[in-house]
Coordinates of N, CA, C and O in Angstrom, one line a residue:
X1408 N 11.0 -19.9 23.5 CA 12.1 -19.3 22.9 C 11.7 -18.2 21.9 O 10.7 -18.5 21.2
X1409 N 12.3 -17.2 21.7 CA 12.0 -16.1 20.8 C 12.7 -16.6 19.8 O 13.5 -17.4 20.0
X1410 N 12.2 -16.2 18.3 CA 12.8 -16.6 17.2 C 13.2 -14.9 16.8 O 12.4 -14.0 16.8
X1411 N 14.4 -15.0 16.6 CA 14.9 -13.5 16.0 C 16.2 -14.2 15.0 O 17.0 -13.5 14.5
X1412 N 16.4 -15.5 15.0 CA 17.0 -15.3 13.3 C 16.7 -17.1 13.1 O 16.5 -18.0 14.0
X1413 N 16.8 -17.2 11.7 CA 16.5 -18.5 10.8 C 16.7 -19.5 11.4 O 15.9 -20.5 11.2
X1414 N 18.1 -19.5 12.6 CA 18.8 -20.7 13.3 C 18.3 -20.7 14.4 O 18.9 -21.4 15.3
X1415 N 17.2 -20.1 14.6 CA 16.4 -20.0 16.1 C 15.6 -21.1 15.7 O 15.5 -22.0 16.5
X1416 N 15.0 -21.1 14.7 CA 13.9 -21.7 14.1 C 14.2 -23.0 13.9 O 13.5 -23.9 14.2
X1417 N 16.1 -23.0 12.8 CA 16.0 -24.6 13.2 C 16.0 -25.5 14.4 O 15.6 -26.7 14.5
X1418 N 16.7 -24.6 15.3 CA 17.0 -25.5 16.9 C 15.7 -25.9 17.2 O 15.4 -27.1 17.0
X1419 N 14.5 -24.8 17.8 CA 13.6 -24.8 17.6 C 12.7 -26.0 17.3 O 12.1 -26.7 18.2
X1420 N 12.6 -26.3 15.8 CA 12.2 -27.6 14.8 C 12.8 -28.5 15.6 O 12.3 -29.2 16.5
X1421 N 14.3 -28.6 15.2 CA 14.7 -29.8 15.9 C 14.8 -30.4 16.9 O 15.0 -31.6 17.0
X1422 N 14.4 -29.3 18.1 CA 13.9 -30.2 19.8 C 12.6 -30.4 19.7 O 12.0 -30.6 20.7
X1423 N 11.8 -30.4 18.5 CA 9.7 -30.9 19.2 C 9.8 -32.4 19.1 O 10.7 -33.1 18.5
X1424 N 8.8 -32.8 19.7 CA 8.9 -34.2 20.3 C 8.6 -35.3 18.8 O 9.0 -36.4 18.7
X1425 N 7.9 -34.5 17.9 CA 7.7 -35.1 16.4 C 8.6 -34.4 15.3 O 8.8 -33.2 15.0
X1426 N 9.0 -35.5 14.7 CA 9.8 -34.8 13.8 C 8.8 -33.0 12.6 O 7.6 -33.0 12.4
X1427 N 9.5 -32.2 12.2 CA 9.2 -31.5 11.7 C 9.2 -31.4 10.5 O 10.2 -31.8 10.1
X1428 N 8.4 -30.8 9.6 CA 9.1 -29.9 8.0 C 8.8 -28.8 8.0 O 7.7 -28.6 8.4
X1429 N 9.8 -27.7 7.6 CA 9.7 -26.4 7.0 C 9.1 -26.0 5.9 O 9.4 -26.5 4.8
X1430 N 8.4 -25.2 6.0 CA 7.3 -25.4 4.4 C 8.2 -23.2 4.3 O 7.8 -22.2 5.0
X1431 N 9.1 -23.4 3.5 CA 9.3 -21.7 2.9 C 8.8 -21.6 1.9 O 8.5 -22.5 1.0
X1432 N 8.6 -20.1 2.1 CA 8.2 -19.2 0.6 C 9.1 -18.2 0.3 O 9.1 -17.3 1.1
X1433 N 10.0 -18.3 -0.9 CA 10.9 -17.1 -0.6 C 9.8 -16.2 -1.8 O 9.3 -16.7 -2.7
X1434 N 9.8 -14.7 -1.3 CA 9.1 -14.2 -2.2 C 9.9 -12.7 -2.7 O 11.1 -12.4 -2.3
X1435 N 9.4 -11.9 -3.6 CA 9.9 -10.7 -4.0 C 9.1 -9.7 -3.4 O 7.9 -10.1 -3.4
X1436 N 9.3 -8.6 -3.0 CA 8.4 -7.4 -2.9 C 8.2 -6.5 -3.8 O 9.1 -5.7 -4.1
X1437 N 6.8 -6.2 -4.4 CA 6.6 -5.6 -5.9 C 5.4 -4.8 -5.2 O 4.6 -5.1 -4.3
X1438 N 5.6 -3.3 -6.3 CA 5.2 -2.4 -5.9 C 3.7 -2.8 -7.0 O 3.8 -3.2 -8.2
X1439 N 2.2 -2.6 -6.3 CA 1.2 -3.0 -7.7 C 1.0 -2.3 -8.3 O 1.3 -1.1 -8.0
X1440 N 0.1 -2.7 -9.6 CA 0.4 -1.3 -10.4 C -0.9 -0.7 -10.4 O -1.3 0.1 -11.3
X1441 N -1.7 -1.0 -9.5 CA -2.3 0.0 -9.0 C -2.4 1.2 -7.7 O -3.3 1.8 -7.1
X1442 N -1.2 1.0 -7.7 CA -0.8 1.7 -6.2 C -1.4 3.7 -6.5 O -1.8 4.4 -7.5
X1443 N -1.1 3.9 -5.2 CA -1.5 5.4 -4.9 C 0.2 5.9 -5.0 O 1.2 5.3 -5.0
X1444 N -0.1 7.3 -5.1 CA 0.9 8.0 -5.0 C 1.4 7.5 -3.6 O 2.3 6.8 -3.6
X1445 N 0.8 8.0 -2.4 CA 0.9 7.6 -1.0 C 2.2 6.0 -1.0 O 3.4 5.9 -1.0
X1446 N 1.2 5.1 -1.0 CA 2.2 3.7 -1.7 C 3.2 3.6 -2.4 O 4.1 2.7 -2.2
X1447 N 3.1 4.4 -3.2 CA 4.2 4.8 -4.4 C 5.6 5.4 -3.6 O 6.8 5.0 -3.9
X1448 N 5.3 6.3 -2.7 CA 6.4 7.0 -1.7 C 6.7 6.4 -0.2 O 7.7 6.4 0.6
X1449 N 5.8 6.2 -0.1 CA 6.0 4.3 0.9 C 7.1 3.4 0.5 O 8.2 3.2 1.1
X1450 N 6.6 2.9 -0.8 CA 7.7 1.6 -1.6 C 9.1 1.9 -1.6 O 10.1 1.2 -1.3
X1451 N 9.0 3.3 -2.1 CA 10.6 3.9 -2.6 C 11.5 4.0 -1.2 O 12.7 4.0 -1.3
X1452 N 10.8 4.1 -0.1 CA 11.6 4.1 1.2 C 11.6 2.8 2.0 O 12.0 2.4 3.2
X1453 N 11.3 2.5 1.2 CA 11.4 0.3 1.7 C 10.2 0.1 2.3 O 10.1 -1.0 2.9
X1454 N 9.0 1.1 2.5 CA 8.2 0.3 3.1 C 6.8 -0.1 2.2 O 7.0 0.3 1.0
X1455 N 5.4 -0.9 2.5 CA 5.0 -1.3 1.5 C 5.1 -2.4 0.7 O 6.0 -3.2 1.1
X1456 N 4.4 -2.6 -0.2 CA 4.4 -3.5 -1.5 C 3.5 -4.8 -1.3 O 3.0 -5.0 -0.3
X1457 N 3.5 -5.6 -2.4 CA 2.8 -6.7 -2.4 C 3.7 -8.1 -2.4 O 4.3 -8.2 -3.5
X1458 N 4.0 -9.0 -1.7 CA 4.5 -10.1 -1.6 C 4.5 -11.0 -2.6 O 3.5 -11.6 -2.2
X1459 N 4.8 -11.5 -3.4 CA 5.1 -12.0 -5.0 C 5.7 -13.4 -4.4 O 6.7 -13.3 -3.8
X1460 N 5.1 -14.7 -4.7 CA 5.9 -15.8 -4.1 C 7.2 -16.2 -5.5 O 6.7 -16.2 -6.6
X1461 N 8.1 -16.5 -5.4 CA 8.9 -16.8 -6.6 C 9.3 -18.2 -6.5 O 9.0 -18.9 -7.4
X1462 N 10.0 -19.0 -5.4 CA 9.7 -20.1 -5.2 C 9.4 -20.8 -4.1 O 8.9 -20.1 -3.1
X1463 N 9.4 -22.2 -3.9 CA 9.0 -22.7 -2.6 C 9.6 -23.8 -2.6 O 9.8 -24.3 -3.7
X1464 N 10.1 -24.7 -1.1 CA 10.3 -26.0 -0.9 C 10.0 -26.2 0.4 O 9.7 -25.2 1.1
X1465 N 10.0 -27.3 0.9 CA 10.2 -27.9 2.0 C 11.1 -28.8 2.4 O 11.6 -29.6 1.5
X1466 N 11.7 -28.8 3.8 CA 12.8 -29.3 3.8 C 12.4 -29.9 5.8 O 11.7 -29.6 6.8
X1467 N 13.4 -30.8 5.3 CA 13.6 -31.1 7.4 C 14.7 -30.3 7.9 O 15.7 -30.0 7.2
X1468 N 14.4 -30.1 9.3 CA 15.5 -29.2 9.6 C 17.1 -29.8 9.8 O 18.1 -29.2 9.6
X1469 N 16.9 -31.6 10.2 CA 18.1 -31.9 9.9 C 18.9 -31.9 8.7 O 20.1 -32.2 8.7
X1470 N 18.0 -31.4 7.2 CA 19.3 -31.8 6.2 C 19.5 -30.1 6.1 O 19.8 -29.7 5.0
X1471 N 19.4 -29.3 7.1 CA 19.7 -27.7 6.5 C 21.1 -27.3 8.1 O 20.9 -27.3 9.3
X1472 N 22.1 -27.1 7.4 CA 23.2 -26.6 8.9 C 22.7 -25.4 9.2 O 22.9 -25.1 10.4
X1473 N 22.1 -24.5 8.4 CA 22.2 -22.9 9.2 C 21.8 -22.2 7.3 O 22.1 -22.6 6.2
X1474 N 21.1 -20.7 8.2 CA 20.6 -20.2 7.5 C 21.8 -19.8 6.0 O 21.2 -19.6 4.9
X1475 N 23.1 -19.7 5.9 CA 23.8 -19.7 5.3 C 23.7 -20.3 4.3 O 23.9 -19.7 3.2
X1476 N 23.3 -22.0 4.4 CA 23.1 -22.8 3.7 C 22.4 -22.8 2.6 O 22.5 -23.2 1.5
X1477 N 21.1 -22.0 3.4 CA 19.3 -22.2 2.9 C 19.8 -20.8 1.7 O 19.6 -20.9 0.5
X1478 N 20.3 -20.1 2.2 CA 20.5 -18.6 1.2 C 21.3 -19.4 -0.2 O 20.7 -19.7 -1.2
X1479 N 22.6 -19.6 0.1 CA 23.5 -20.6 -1.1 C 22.5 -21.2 -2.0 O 22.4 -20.8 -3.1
X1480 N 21.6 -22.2 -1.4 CA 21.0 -23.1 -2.4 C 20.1 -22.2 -2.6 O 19.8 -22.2 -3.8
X1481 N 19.5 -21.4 -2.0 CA 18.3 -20.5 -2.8 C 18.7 -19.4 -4.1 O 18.2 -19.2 -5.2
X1482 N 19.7 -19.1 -3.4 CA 20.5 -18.0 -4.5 C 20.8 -19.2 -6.2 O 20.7 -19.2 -7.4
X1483 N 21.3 -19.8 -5.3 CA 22.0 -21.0 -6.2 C 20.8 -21.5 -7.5 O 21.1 -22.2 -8.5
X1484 N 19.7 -20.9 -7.2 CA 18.5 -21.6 -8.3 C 17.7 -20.3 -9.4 O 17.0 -20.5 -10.3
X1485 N 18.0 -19.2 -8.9 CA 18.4 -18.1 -9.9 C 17.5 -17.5 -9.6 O 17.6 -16.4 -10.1
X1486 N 16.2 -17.7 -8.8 CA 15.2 -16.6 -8.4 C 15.4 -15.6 -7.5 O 15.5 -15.9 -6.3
X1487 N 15.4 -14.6 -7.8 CA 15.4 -13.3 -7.3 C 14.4 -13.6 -5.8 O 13.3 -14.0 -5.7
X1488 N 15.5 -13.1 -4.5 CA 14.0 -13.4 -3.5 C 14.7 -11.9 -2.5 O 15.9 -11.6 -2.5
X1489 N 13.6 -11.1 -1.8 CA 13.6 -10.7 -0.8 C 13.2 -11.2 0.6 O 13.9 -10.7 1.5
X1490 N 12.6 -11.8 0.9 CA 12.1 -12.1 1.7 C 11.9 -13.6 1.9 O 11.7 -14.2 0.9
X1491 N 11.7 -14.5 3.5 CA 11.9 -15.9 3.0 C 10.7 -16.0 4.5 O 10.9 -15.6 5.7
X1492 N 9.3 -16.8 4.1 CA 8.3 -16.6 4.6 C 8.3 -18.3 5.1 O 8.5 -19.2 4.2
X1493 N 8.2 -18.8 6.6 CA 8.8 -20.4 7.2 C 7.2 -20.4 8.1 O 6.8 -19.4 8.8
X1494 N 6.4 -21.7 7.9 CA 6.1 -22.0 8.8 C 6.4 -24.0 8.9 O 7.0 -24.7 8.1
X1495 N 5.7 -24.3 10.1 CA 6.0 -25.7 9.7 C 5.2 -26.9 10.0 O 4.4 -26.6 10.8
X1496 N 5.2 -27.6 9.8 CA 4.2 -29.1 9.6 C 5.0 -29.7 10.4 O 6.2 -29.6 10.2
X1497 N 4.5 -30.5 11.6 CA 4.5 -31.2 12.5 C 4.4 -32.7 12.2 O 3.5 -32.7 11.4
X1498 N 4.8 -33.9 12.4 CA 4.7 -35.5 12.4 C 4.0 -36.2 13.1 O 3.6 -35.5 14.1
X1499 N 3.5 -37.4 13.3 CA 2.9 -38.0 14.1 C 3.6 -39.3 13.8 O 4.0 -39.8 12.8
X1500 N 3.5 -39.7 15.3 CA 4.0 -41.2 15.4 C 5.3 -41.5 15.4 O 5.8 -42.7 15.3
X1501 N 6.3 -40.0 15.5 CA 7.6 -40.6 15.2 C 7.9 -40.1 13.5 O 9.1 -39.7 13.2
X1502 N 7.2 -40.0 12.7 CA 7.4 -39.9 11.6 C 6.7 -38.7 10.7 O 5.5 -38.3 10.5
X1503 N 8.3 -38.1 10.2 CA 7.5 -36.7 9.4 C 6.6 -36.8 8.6 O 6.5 -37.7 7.9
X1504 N 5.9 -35.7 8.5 CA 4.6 -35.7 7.4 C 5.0 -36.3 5.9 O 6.1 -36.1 5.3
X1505 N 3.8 -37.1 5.5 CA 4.0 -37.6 3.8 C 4.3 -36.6 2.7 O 4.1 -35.4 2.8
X1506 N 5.0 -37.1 1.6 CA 5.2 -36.5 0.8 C 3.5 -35.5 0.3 O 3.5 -34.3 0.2
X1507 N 2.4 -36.3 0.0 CA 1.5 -35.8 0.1 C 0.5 -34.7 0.6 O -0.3 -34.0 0.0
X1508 N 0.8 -34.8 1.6 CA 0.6 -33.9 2.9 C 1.2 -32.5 2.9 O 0.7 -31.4 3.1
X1509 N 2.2 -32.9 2.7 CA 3.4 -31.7 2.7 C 3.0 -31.1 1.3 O 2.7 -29.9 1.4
X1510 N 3.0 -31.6 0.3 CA 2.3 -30.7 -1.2 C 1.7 -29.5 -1.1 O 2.0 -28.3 -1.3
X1511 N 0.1 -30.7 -0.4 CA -0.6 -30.2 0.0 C -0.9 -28.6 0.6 O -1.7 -27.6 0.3
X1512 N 0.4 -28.9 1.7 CA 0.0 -27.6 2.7 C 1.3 -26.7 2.2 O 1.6 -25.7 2.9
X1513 N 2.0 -27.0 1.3 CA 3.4 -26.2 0.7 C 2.2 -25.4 -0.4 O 2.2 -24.2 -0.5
X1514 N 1.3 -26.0 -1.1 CA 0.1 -25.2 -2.3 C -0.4 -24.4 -1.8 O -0.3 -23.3 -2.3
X1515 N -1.4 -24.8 0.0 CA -2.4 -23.8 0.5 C -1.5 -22.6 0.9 O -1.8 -21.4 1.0
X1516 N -0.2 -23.0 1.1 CA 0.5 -21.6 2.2 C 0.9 -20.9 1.0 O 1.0 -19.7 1.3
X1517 N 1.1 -21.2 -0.3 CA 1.9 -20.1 -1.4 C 0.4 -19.1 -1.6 O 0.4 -17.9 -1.5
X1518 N -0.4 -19.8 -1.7 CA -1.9 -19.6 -1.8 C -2.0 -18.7 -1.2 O -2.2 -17.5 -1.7
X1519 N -2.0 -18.9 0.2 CA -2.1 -17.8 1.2 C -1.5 -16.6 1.1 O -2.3 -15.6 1.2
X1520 N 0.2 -16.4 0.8 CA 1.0 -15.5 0.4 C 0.0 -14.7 -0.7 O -0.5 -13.6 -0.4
X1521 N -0.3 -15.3 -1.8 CA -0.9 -14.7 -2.9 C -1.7 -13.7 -2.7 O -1.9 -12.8 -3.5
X1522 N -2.3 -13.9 -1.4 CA -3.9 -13.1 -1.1 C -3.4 -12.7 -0.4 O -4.2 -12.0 0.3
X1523 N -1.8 -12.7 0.3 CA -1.6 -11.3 1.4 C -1.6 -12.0 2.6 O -1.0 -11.4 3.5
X1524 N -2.2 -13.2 3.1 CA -2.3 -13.9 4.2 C -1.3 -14.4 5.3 O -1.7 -15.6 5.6
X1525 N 0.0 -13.9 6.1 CA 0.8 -14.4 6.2 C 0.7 -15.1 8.0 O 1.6 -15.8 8.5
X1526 N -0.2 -14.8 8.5 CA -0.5 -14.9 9.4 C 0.1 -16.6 9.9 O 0.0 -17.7 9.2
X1527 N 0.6 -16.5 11.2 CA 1.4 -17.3 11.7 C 2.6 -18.5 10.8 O 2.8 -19.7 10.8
X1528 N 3.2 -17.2 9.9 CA 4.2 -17.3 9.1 C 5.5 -16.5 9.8 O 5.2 -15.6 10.6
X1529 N 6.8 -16.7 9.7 CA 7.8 -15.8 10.5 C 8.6 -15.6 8.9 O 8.9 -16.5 8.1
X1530 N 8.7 -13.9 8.9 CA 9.4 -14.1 7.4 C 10.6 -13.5 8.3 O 10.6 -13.0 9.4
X1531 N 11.8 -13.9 7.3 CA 13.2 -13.5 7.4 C 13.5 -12.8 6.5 O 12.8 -12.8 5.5
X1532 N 14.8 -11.8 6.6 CA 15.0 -11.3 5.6 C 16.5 -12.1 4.7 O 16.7 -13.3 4.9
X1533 N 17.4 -11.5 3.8 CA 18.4 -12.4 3.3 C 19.6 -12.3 4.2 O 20.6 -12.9 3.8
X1534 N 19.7 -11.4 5.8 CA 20.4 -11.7 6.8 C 19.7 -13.4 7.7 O 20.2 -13.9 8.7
X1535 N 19.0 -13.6 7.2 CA 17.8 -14.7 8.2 C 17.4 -13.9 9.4 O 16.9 -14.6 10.3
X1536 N 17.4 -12.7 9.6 CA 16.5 -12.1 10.7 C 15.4 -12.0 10.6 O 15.0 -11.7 9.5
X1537 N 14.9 -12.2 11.2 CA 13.4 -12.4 11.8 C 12.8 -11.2 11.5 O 13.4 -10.2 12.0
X1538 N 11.6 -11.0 10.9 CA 10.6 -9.3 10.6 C 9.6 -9.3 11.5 O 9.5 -10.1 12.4
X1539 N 8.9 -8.4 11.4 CA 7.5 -8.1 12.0 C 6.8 -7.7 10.6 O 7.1 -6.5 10.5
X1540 N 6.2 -8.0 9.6 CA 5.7 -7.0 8.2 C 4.1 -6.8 8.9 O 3.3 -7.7 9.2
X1541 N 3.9 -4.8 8.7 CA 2.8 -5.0 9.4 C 1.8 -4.9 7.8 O 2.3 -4.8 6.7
X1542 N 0.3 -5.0 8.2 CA -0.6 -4.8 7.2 C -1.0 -3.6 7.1 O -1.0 -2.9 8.1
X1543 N -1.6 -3.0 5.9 CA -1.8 -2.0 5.7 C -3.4 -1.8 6.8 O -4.0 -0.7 6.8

């Protein structure tokens, strides 16, 4: 199945044979302040920038109805976000990943964002469509 918006992603989650979690990053796009001119006139036309993580949660796909939802409670917590970066953690045995576990890999992935890393991440924007963000 192609993922081209947020609710692709929950159906998605919701038919694998182990239960799932969504590990997001919703982040801001900030221009750095050591950019080039070049970058500088990039950013101003929406393209560009450095990915800023602002917050993060994890969630199962059954307690979320639709990307609508995920926006409300995100907006709803006062951090400024452009962009909302989903990959996700798989279960074994019937039972979703530990609280532990899930920390864990919710720390390494903001981590990742930090250094630019988004690789086998699907970011959305605040319609929940689906991006391509390429690298410089």
């Amino acid at each position: 199945m192609n993922i081209e918006h947020f609710d692709d992603l929950l159906r998605v989650a919701r038919a694998q044979s182990q239960p799932q979690c969504l590990l997001l990053v919703f982040v801001q796009v900030e221009l750095p302040e050591d950019s080039t001119e070049a970058e500088r006139a990039d950013f101003e036309t929406g393209h560009g920038g450095a990915l800023v993580p602002v917050m993060c949660v994890d969630l199962l796909p059954e307690r979320l109805a639709g990307f609508e939802q995920l926006r409300a409670e995100a907006d709803g917590r006062g951090a400024e976000w452009a962009l909302v970066l989903a990959g996700a953690l798989g279960g074994q045995a019937g039972r979703a990943p530990d609280d532990a576990t899930v920390s864990g890999a919710l720390d390494r992935l903001v981590q990742r964002v930090q250094m630019g890393d988004i690789d086998g991440l699907i970011p959305f924007n605040r319609a929940g469509e689906a991006l391509v963000l390429k690298s410089p």
